[in-house]
Amino acid sequence: MTNATLKFGDKELELPMMSPTVGPDVIDIQKLYAQGGVFTYDPGFTSTASCQSNITFIDGNKGELLYRGYPIDQLAEKSHFLEVCYLLLYGELPTSEQLSDFVPRVTRHTMLHEQMAYFYRGFRRDAPPMAVVCGVMGALSSFYHDSTDITDPEQREIASIRMIAKIPTITAWAYKYSIGQPFVYPKNELDYTSNFLHMCFSVPAEKYVVDPILSRAMDRIFTLHADHEQNASTSTVRLAGSSGANPFACIAAGVACLWGPAHGGANEAALNMLREIGTVDRIPEYIARAKDKSDPFRLMGFGHRVYKNFDPRAKVMKESADEVLGLMGIENNPTLQVAKELERIALSDPYFIEKKLYPNVDFYSGIILDAMGFPSSMFTPIFALARTVGWIAQWKEMISDPTQKIGRPRQLYTGATFRDYVDVEKR
Ligand code: SDX
């Protein structure tokens, strides 16, 4: 690989370049400060690779998302979430024997320590479920001392399986707690996703049969959200993990970051926006607001740092919304109609075309989750449930990288230079 030559002031530096298997080349600037006495400046990491990874790749121009090389639309159609978990964690699609071993390892860790139920009761009933999920995930570290030594690969594996297995129970219990219904324990005879729906929607008073159509749609939503390169929450998990923090604390940090409306909170914000628009005739008013620089309003569920073409997950999600709502006999759902018309109008508007703003994964997901019976406060917790495996895969990759060190960015300091303290009577 050739070097990049950097000239500034009286200096001329040769910086090594590195090539990926796919995507842009990178300039290795690790020695830039030592050799050149300067930092680079990239506060939003728009042009900065924070790590080397072989898990997920996004081609923002082609609208392509690959998990270990496999395109997301094929996985959403042909695979299922636990198989995708195996792929993200271990790098290859499992053989039937490997899958037969993996699934029960997850299934047998779905229960929470009974003491956890009391932890939930410390929250107000009207606490946002994201607050509960974030707190409970962090609290897991107080229950599993036997799997917090991150230097032990076996303990890393146990902690990983435990979090993938328990996050549906944690999330379902946060929902049950918020609606004042009793916690429902996992049932091992159900598959991963059906178990989640069962824990959310069954009540002790009557038999509940999981609708296979909803379970398939939910499973597809989990797959679509499982991982996404070095997004904000994954970068948070990596940075937390780089200090040697225990895995439960790192994933709790990821949950906290995902909560923001610019990130995982956008699915709830998008549905609330579609409901606020209410009818197709009010769409132009909101399109105008989204284009008005003096108005902080943005079309939630639109735009993306990487995708400058359609988000392939949004395409699959839109097809799934049509299928699920059609099968539920609510294809004329007014919110879905507003979403489709908003997408059509926005994508023909020069502003959105010029800024390459397309619907992202959050634009249609809320419509499906709402149709399934989830309140919008559960949309981001469900995103966190699905993304847990991605966070774990990225965390494991970082921890097992012998060259990794604690993340410690520098800064462009623009504050006061040295000055002596002034006594209060002299100020
Ligand atoms: C997720 O990183 C990931 O991979 C995240 C994610 C994942 O799977 O982990 O994909 C999940 O977080 C999806 C994104 C969900 N967020 C939203 O839907 C919120 C609405 N979207 C925007 O906030 C925004 O598009 C971001 C945050 C998603 C991306 O922001 P960027 O890359 O920093 O882009 P930007 O804010 O610099 O916008 C570029 C231009 C700006 O105009 P100019 O300053 O150039 O004049 O586009 C405009 C923005 O004003 N713009 C929008 C817009 N998004 C960007 N204008 C109107 N509506 C929008 N939604």
XYZ file of C-alpha atoms and ligand atoms in Angstrom:
487
model
C 0.000 0.000 0.000
C 1.339 3.481 -0.822
C 1.834 6.240 1.756
C -0.071 9.496 2.010
C 2.127 12.572 2.014
C 1.026 15.329 4.378
C 2.659 18.712 4.016
C 2.096 21.541 6.489
C 4.353 24.327 7.751
C 7.938 23.145 7.413
C 6.898 19.487 7.755
C 6.304 16.744 5.196
C 5.117 13.440 6.667
C 4.659 10.052 5.007
C 1.623 8.349 6.552
C 0.906 4.692 5.796
C -2.346 3.856 4.015
C -4.383 0.716 4.621
C -6.860 -0.991 2.314
C -10.127 -2.657 3.393
C -11.653 -5.712 1.741
C -14.373 -3.294 0.597
C -14.915 0.444 1.177
C -12.623 3.472 1.310
C -8.868 3.233 1.966
C -7.728 4.721 5.282
C -4.761 6.882 6.232
C -3.156 5.581 9.420
C -2.627 8.705 11.541
C -1.721 6.938 14.797
C 1.785 8.474 14.716
C 0.692 11.875 13.381
C 0.923 13.691 16.728
C 4.240 12.062 17.690
C 5.796 12.838 14.298
C 3.989 16.037 13.335
C 2.861 17.601 16.600
C -0.683 18.084 15.307
C -4.093 16.467 15.873
C -6.805 15.838 13.297
C -10.233 17.377 13.933
C -13.415 15.405 13.194
C -15.987 15.892 16.013
C -18.769 13.856 14.393
C -16.382 11.189 13.071
C -17.636 11.917 9.561
C -14.265 10.917 8.042
C -12.693 8.897 10.836
C -12.422 5.131 11.216
C -12.321 4.312 14.927
C -11.371 0.665 14.529
C -10.768 -2.242 12.213
C -13.753 -4.590 12.051
C -14.965 -7.594 10.028
C -18.531 -7.781 11.303
C -20.780 -5.389 9.347
C -20.302 -3.278 6.230
C -22.536 -0.515 4.851
C -22.230 0.886 1.337
C -24.123 4.160 1.761
C -24.196 4.900 -1.965
C -25.420 1.467 -3.045
C -27.821 1.174 -0.119
C -26.162 -2.098 0.892
C -25.873 -3.591 4.407
C -23.839 -6.787 4.904
C -23.628 -8.865 8.116
C -20.350 -10.834 7.762
C -20.781 -10.396 3.991
C -24.412 -11.552 3.747
C -26.888 -8.876 2.471
C -29.562 -7.823 4.933
C -32.477 -8.428 2.547
C -31.468 -12.078 2.039
C -31.014 -12.607 5.783
C -34.365 -10.923 6.535
C -36.082 -13.185 4.005
C -34.263 -16.510 4.477
C -32.713 -16.524 7.970
C -34.030 -15.992 11.479
C -32.790 -13.860 14.339
C -30.954 -16.487 16.433
C -29.144 -17.698 13.305
C -28.196 -14.052 12.601
C -26.958 -13.802 16.215
C -24.693 -16.799 15.579
C -23.451 -15.233 12.330
C -22.644 -11.895 13.976
C -20.974 -13.521 16.990
C -18.917 -16.220 15.263
C -18.526 -14.947 11.685
C -20.156 -17.784 9.745
C -23.675 -19.098 9.203
C -24.060 -22.092 11.556
C -24.380 -25.683 10.400
C -27.516 -27.419 11.658
C -25.441 -29.044 14.406
C -23.958 -25.702 15.477
C -27.404 -24.136 15.524
C -28.813 -27.078 17.519
C -26.121 -26.418 20.115
C -26.458 -22.613 20.114
C -30.218 -22.274 20.457
C -30.574 -24.255 23.716
C -27.564 -22.406 25.181
C -29.558 -19.208 24.713
C -32.905 -20.711 25.688
C -31.591 -21.944 29.032
C -30.443 -18.458 30.074
C -33.704 -16.585 29.428
C -34.776 -16.405 33.099
C -33.705 -13.507 35.342
C -32.482 -13.888 38.924
C -35.672 -13.697 41.018
C -34.196 -10.816 43.000
C -34.336 -8.759 39.769
C -38.128 -8.559 40.072
C -37.649 -6.452 43.200
C -35.237 -4.177 41.301
C -38.051 -3.318 38.856
C -40.257 -2.304 41.765
C -37.894 0.536 42.586
C -39.087 2.336 39.430
C -42.291 4.368 39.144
C -44.899 2.556 37.070
C -44.854 5.424 34.569
C -41.065 5.301 34.155
C -40.059 5.164 30.470
C -39.281 1.493 29.684
C -35.921 2.633 28.244
C -34.952 3.919 31.707
C -35.854 0.529 33.182
C -34.028 -1.491 30.522
C -30.931 0.699 30.906
C -30.963 0.302 34.698
C -31.651 -3.420 34.716
C -28.960 -4.176 32.121
C -26.388 -2.339 34.233
C -27.659 -4.099 37.365
C -27.040 -7.504 35.767
C -23.349 -7.027 36.596
C -24.294 -7.203 40.299
C -25.773 -10.664 39.760
C -23.164 -12.318 37.578
C -19.737 -11.928 39.173
C -18.755 -15.210 37.531
C -18.816 -13.657 34.053
C -17.356 -10.182 34.439
C -13.660 -11.011 34.023
C -13.249 -9.748 30.466
C -9.743 -11.225 30.171
C -11.240 -14.737 30.323
C -12.672 -15.790 26.915
C -14.948 -18.320 28.601
C -16.455 -15.638 30.856
C -16.829 -13.294 27.876
C -18.763 -16.048 26.102
C -20.999 -16.753 29.114
C -21.763 -13.034 29.608
C -22.553 -12.700 25.885
C -24.980 -15.619 25.870
C -26.588 -14.400 29.097
C -27.269 -10.910 27.696
C -28.666 -12.171 24.379
C -30.875 -14.606 26.281
C -32.058 -12.214 28.960
C -32.660 -9.005 27.004
C -36.103 -10.194 25.759
C -37.134 -10.998 29.353
C -35.737 -7.683 30.631
C -37.578 -5.798 27.869
C -40.861 -7.691 28.230
C -40.816 -7.198 32.006
C -40.228 -3.463 31.523
C -43.385 -3.415 29.391
C -45.420 -5.488 31.855
C -44.259 -3.294 34.732
C -45.311 -0.134 32.858
C -48.852 -1.446 32.340
C -49.258 -2.920 35.817
C -49.517 -6.509 34.657
C -47.639 -9.412 36.315
C -44.301 -10.525 34.901
C -44.604 -13.535 32.577
C -41.786 -16.047 32.758
C -40.111 -17.329 29.575
C -41.315 -20.663 28.185
C -38.493 -22.771 26.783
C -40.692 -24.589 24.309
C -41.195 -21.326 22.386
C -38.662 -19.939 19.903
C -36.759 -16.796 20.876
C -39.093 -14.273 19.264
C -42.370 -16.044 20.095
C -41.132 -16.187 23.689
C -40.716 -12.406 23.672
C -44.229 -11.822 22.334
C -45.594 -14.337 24.829
C -43.877 -12.540 27.733
C -45.262 -9.214 26.473
C -48.842 -10.097 25.609
C -49.913 -13.164 27.605
C -51.649 -12.817 30.989
C -52.057 -15.537 33.664
C -55.825 -15.305 33.386
C -56.099 -16.851 29.943
C -54.288 -18.925 27.323
C -52.264 -16.953 24.797
C -51.187 -18.343 21.429
C -48.497 -16.396 19.580
C -49.610 -15.415 16.069
C -46.956 -16.850 13.707
C -47.399 -13.905 11.347
C -46.552 -11.432 14.113
C -43.715 -13.605 15.364
C -42.203 -13.751 11.871
C -42.550 -9.982 11.459
C -41.029 -9.358 14.906
C -38.163 -11.731 14.124
C -37.502 -9.870 10.880
C -37.471 -6.559 12.769
C -34.899 -8.004 15.176
C -32.698 -9.084 12.239
C -32.947 -5.667 10.568
C -31.790 -3.919 13.759
C -29.099 -6.372 14.872
C -25.939 -4.464 13.909
C -24.854 -1.427 11.921
C -21.076 -0.782 11.871
C -19.759 1.916 14.245
C -23.004 3.824 14.913
C -23.219 6.051 17.974
C -24.350 3.373 20.443
C -21.896 0.760 19.172
C -19.073 3.286 19.419
C -20.238 3.981 22.979
C -20.060 0.277 23.819
C -16.568 0.025 22.313
C -15.331 3.093 24.194
C -16.789 1.833 27.488
C -15.278 -1.598 26.847
C -11.857 -0.133 26.071
C -11.516 0.843 29.759
C -12.077 -2.776 30.821
C -15.589 -2.128 32.160
C -17.655 -5.282 32.630
C -19.781 -6.359 29.633
C -23.110 -5.587 31.307
C -22.026 -2.002 32.021
C -20.844 -1.610 28.408
C -24.153 -2.781 26.970
C -26.033 -0.531 29.432
C -23.981 2.373 28.034
C -25.076 1.368 24.539
C -28.721 1.340 25.650
C -28.317 4.838 27.080
C -26.846 6.195 23.832
C -29.440 4.485 21.629
C -32.175 6.299 23.587
C -31.544 9.619 21.826
C -34.110 10.752 19.198
C -31.348 11.238 16.614
C -30.512 7.535 16.982
C -32.668 4.693 18.259
C -35.280 7.039 19.700
C -36.243 8.026 16.142
C -38.707 5.133 15.708
C -40.884 6.466 18.540
C -40.398 10.053 17.312
C -41.281 9.033 13.737
C -44.608 7.438 14.722
C -45.444 10.417 16.947
C -44.635 12.713 14.005
C -46.843 10.695 11.606
C -49.676 10.836 14.120
C -49.190 14.587 14.590
C -49.388 15.069 10.810
C -52.548 12.954 10.996
C -53.806 13.347 7.431
C -52.212 13.455 3.980
C -53.326 17.041 3.352
C -51.127 18.282 6.212
C -47.929 16.761 4.803
C -46.798 19.861 2.826
C -46.821 21.922 6.041
C -44.385 19.500 7.671
C -42.212 19.181 4.572
C -41.882 22.979 4.636
C -40.956 22.925 8.325
C -38.307 20.234 7.705
C -36.729 22.487 5.057
C -36.914 25.652 7.178
C -33.482 26.204 8.748
C -35.028 28.389 11.448
C -37.279 25.492 12.500
C -35.562 22.704 14.512
C -38.163 20.237 13.200
C -36.755 17.344 11.194
C -38.575 14.518 9.477
C -38.004 11.732 11.995
C -37.136 8.444 10.337
C -35.492 10.322 7.456
C -31.818 10.861 6.688
C -28.706 8.982 7.685
C -25.023 9.667 8.239
C -23.974 6.815 5.936
C -26.877 5.989 3.641
C -26.976 8.578 0.854
C -29.343 6.333 -1.015
C -32.219 4.247 0.388
C -31.677 2.370 3.676
C -32.105 -1.290 2.676
C -33.697 -1.975 6.048
C -36.405 0.617 5.342
C -37.266 -1.201 2.093
C -37.719 -4.526 3.896
C -39.581 -2.806 6.736
C -41.984 -1.119 4.301
C -42.753 -4.479 2.630
C -43.271 -6.006 6.069
C -45.613 -3.182 7.092
C -47.736 -3.804 3.995
C -47.753 -7.571 4.665
C -48.497 -7.430 8.405
C -51.136 -4.709 8.260
C -52.691 -6.406 5.224
C -52.890 -9.739 7.060
C -54.359 -7.917 10.044
C -56.958 -6.331 7.789
C -55.788 -2.770 8.540
C -53.969 -2.025 5.277
C -55.851 1.269 5.186
C -54.228 2.265 8.475
C -54.215 6.101 8.216
C -50.710 6.343 9.700
C -49.348 3.965 7.055
C -51.078 5.996 4.344
C -49.551 9.212 5.688
C -46.112 7.527 5.852
C -46.294 6.327 2.246
C -47.508 9.692 0.952
C -44.892 11.554 3.025
C -42.174 9.327 1.564
C -43.500 9.861 -1.970
C -43.680 13.653 -1.612
C -40.314 13.967 0.190
C -38.496 11.836 -2.392
C -39.727 14.068 -5.202
C -38.775 17.274 -3.380
C -35.499 18.895 -4.588
C -34.414 19.623 -0.982
C -34.491 15.960 0.026
C -33.066 14.818 -3.288
C -30.155 17.275 -3.056
C -29.411 16.344 0.571
C -29.901 12.638 -0.224
C -32.460 12.171 2.529
C -34.296 8.845 2.384
C -36.423 6.951 4.898
C -34.246 5.032 7.356
C -34.901 1.935 9.449
C -37.001 3.950 11.907
C -39.532 5.333 9.441
C -41.778 2.258 9.059
C -40.840 0.151 12.086
C -43.116 2.054 14.458
C -46.142 1.421 12.253
C -45.644 -2.346 12.492
C -44.916 -2.301 16.224
C -47.978 -0.115 16.820
C -50.123 -2.542 14.797
C -48.757 -5.401 16.929
C -50.057 -3.637 20.037
C -46.874 -2.067 21.418
C -47.042 1.491 22.814
C -44.503 3.854 21.203
C -42.553 3.885 24.501
C -41.600 0.264 23.717
C -40.205 0.945 20.238
C -36.696 1.932 21.307
C -36.444 -0.831 23.935
C -37.246 -3.288 21.117
C -34.499 -1.678 19.011
C -32.127 -2.121 21.991
C -33.205 -5.765 22.349
C -32.252 -6.456 18.737
C -29.051 -4.397 18.794
C -27.721 -6.162 21.922
C -26.194 -8.936 19.802
C -24.483 -6.357 17.562
C -23.093 -4.470 20.529
C -21.812 -7.741 22.000
C -20.229 -8.894 18.727
C -18.444 -5.540 18.362
C -17.401 -5.539 22.036
C -15.991 -9.088 21.753
C -14.102 -8.131 18.586
C -12.567 -5.130 20.336
C -11.670 -6.977 23.552
C -10.021 -9.854 21.704
C -7.954 -7.454 19.529
C -4.432 -7.605 21.054
C -3.663 -4.098 19.750
C -6.686 -2.439 21.376
C -6.028 0.242 24.000
C -8.227 2.584 25.982
C -10.018 5.087 23.744
C -8.909 8.594 24.656
C -9.647 11.294 22.015
C -7.784 14.642 22.121
C -9.361 18.057 21.477
C -9.090 21.447 19.839
C -8.833 23.624 22.963
C -10.257 27.117 22.577
C -10.639 28.026 26.247
C -8.705 30.388 28.523
C -4.912 30.096 28.674
C -2.972 30.030 31.987
C -4.072 32.647 34.498
C -3.623 33.052 38.271
C -6.444 32.713 40.786
C -8.124 36.032 41.776
C -9.533 36.439 45.309
C -13.229 37.152 45.395
C -12.796 40.628 46.793
C -10.655 41.561 43.780
C -13.030 40.242 41.023
C -30.418 5.425 13.344
O -25.537 5.485 12.607
C -26.376 4.581 12.393
O -26.135 3.620 11.703
C -27.698 4.723 13.105
C -28.743 3.667 12.806
C -28.332 2.325 13.357
O -28.846 1.303 12.852
O -27.559 2.290 14.337
O -28.924 3.550 11.417
C -30.076 3.977 13.447
O -30.085 6.142 14.241
C -31.109 5.926 12.097
C -31.277 7.495 12.126
C -32.512 7.803 12.992
N -32.604 9.248 13.199
C -33.600 9.972 12.615
O -34.407 9.507 11.798
C -33.641 11.424 13.080
C -33.803 12.345 11.862
N -32.527 12.261 11.097
C -31.548 13.302 11.333
O -31.465 13.715 12.658
C -30.225 13.020 10.629
O -30.521 12.646 9.364
C -29.269 12.014 11.224
C -28.951 12.283 12.657
C -29.830 10.644 11.113
C -27.971 12.084 10.396
O -27.426 13.308 10.663
P -26.053 13.769 9.946
O -25.383 12.697 9.202
O -25.247 14.458 10.983
O -26.545 14.705 8.829
P -26.782 16.227 9.053
O -27.528 16.419 10.344
O -25.472 16.922 8.881
O -27.776 16.565 7.873
C -27.271 16.877 6.600
C -28.255 17.895 6.064
C -28.479 19.059 7.049
O -28.776 20.199 6.269
P -27.537 21.251 5.991
O -26.968 21.593 7.377
O -26.559 20.499 5.138
O -28.204 22.403 5.317
O -29.542 17.279 5.887
C -30.492 17.894 6.747
C -29.718 18.669 7.805
O -30.480 19.792 8.236
N -31.254 16.811 7.365
C -32.575 16.809 7.508
C -32.858 15.574 8.090
N -31.737 14.881 8.314
C -30.726 15.657 7.863
N -33.513 17.713 7.190
C -34.796 17.357 7.476
N -35.177 16.178 8.069
C -34.223 15.280 8.363
N -34.585 14.099 8.936
